[in-house]
PDB file of C-alpha atoms in Angstrom:
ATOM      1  CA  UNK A   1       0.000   0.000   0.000  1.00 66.00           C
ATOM      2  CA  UNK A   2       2.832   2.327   0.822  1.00 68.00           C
ATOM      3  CA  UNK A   3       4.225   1.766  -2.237  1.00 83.00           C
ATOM      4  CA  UNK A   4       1.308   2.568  -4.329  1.00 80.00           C
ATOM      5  CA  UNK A   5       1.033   6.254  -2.124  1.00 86.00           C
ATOM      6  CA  UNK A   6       4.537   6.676  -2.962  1.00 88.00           C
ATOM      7  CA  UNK A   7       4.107   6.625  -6.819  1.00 86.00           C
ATOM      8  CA  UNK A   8       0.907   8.713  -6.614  1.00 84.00           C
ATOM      9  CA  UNK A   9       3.029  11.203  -4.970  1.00 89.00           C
ATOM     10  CA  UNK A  10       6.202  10.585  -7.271  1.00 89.00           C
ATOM     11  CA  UNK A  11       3.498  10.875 -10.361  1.00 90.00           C
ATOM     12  CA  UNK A  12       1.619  13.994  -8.924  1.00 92.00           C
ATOM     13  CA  UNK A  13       5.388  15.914  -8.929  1.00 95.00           C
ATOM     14  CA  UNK A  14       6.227  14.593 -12.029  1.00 96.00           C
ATOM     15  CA  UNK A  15       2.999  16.482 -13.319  1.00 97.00           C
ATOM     16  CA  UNK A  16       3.450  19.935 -11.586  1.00 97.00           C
ATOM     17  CA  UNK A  17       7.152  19.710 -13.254  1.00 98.00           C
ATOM     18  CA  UNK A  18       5.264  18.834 -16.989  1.00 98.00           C
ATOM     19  CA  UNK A  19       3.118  22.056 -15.910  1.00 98.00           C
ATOM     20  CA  UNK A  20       6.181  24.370 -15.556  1.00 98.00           C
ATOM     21  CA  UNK A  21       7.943  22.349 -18.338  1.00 98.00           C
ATOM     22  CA  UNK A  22       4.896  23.248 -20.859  1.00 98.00           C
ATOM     23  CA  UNK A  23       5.413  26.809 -20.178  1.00 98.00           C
ATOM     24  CA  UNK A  24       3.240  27.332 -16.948  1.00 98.00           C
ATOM     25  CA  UNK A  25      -0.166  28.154 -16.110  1.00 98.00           C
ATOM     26  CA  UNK A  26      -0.391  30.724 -18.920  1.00 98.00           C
ATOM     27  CA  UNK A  27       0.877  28.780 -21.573  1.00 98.00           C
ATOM     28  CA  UNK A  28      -1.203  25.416 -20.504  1.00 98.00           C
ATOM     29  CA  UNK A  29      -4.152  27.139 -20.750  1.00 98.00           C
ATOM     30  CA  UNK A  30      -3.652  29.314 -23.478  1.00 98.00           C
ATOM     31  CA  UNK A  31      -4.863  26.915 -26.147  1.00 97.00           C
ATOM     32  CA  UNK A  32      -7.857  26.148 -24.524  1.00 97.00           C
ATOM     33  CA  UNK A  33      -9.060  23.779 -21.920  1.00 98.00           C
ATOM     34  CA  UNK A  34      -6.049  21.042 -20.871  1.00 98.00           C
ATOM     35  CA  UNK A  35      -7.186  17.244 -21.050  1.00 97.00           C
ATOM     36  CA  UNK A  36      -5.922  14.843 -18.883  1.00 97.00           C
ATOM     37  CA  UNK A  37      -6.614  11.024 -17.739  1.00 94.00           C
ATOM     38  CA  UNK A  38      -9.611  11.245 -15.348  1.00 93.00           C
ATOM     39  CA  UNK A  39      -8.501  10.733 -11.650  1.00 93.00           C
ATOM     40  CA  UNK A  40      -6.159  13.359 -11.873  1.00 94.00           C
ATOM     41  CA  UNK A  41      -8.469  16.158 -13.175  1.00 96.00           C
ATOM     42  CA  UNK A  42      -8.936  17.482 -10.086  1.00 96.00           C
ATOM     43  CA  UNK A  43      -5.160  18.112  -8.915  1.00 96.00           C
ATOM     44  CA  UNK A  44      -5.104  19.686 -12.793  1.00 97.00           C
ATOM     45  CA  UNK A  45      -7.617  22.330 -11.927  1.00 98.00           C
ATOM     46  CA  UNK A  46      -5.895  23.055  -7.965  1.00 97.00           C
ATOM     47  CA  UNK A  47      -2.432  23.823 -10.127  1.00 97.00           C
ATOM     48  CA  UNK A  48      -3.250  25.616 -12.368  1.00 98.00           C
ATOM     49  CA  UNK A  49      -5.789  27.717  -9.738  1.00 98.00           C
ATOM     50  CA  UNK A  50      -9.201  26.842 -12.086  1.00 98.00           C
ATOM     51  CA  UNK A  51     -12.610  25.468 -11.319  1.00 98.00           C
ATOM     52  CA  UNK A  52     -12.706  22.088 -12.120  1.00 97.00           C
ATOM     53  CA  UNK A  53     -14.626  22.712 -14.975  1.00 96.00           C
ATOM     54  CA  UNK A  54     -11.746  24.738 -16.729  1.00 98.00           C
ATOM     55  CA  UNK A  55     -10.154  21.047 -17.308  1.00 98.00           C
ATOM     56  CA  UNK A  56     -11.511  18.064 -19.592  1.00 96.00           C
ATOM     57  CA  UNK A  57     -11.341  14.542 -17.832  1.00 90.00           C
ATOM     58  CA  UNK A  58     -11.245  12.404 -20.341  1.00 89.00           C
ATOM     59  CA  UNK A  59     -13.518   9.773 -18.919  1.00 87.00           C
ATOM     60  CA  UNK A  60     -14.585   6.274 -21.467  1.00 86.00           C
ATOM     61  CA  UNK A  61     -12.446   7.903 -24.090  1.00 85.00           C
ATOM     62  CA  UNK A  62     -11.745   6.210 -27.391  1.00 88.00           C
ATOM     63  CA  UNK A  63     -10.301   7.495 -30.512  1.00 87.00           C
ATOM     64  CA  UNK A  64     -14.097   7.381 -31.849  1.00 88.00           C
ATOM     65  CA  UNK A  65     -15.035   9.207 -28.946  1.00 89.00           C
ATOM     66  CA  UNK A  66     -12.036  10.938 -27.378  1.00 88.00           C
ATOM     67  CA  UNK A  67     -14.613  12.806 -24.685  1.00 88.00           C
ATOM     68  CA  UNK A  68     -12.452  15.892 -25.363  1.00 93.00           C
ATOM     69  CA  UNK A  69     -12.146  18.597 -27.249  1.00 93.00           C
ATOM     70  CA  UNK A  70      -8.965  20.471 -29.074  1.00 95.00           C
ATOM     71  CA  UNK A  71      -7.645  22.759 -29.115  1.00 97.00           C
ATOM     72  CA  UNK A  72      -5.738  21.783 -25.995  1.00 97.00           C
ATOM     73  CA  UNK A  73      -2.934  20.871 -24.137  1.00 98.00           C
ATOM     74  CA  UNK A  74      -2.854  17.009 -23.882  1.00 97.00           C
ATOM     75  CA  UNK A  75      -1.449  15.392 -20.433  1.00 97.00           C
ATOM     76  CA  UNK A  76      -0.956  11.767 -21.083  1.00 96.00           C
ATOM     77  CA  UNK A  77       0.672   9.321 -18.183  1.00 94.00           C
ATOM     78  CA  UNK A  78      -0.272   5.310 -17.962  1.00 92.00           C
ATOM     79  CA  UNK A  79      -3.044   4.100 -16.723  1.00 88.00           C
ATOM     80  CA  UNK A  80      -2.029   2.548 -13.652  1.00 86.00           C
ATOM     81  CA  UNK A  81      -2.599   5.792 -11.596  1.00 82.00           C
ATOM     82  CA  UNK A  82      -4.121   8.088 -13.258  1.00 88.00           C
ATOM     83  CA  UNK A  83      -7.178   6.239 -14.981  1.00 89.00           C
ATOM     84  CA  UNK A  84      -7.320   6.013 -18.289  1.00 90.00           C
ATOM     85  CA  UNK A  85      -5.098   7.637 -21.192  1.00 90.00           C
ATOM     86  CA  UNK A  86      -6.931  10.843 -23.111  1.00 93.00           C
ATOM     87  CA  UNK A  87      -7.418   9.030 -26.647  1.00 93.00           C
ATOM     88  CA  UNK A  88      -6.146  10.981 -29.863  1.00 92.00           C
ATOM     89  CA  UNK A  89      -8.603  11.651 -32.086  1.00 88.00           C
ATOM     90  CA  UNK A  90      -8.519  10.178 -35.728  1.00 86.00           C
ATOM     91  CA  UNK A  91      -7.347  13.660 -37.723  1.00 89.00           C
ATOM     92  CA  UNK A  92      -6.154  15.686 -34.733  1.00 92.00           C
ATOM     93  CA  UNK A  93      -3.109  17.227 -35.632  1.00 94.00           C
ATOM     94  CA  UNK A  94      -0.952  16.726 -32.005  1.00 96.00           C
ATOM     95  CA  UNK A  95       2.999  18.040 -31.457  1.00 97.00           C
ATOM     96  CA  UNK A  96       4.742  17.046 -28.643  1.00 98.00           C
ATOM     97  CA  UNK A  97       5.440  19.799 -25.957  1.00 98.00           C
ATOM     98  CA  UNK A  98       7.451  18.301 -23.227  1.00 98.00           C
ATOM     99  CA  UNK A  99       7.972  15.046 -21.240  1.00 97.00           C
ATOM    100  CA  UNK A 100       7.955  14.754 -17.061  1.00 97.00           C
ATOM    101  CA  UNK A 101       8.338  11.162 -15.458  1.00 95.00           C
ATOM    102  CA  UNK A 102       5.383   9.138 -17.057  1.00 94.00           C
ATOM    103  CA  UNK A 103       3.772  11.784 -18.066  1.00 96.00           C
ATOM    104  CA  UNK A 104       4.055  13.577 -22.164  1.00 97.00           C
ATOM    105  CA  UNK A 105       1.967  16.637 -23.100  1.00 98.00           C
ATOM    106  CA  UNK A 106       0.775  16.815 -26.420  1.00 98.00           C
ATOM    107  CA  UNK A 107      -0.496  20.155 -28.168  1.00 98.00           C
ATOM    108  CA  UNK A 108      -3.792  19.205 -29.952  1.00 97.00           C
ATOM    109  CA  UNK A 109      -4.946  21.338 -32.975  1.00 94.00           C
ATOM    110  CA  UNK A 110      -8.124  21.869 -33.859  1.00 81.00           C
TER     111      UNK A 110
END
């Protein structure tokens, strides 16, 4: 059990350093509203000081249904601990931005 509080808490670093990696609160949000895998939508919107609201979960996502919308900041990190991955869309245009730990942000176009 430990161990798995330990990673959460390596994982939820490793996501405020992709924040300031990507440029910062400014820059994240500048595109539009971020995405980001599901159980961590909530320690999204405390970072970056934004009603929950201001940041797409990405809840039963699928490439068919992707449950977001671009343009956006993407934050992608495995499953295991953060629910499940933000699909790509089929004909999104995505660039990476930055990589922190398990997790890789992805610009999405619209």
């Amino acid at each position: 059990m430990l161990s798995v509080a330990r990673s959460q808490a390596d994982q939820r670093h490793e996501l405020l350093r992709a924040i300031d990696r990507s440029g910062g609160r400014a820059a994240v949000l500048r595109p539009g509203r971020p995405a980001i895998n599901p159980w961590l939508q909530t320690a999204l919107a405390w970072e970056l000081d934004v009603p929950l609201s201001g940041v797409q979960a990405t809840w039963s996502s699928s490439r068919r249904h992707p449950h977001w919308a671009p343009p956006a900041l993407v934050f992608r990190a495995p499953a295991r601990l953060a629910g499940p991955r933000p699909a790509l869309p089929r004909g999104v245009r995505t660039q990476a931005v930055t990589r922190s730990g398990r997790w890789r942000v992805l610009r999405a176009a619209a």
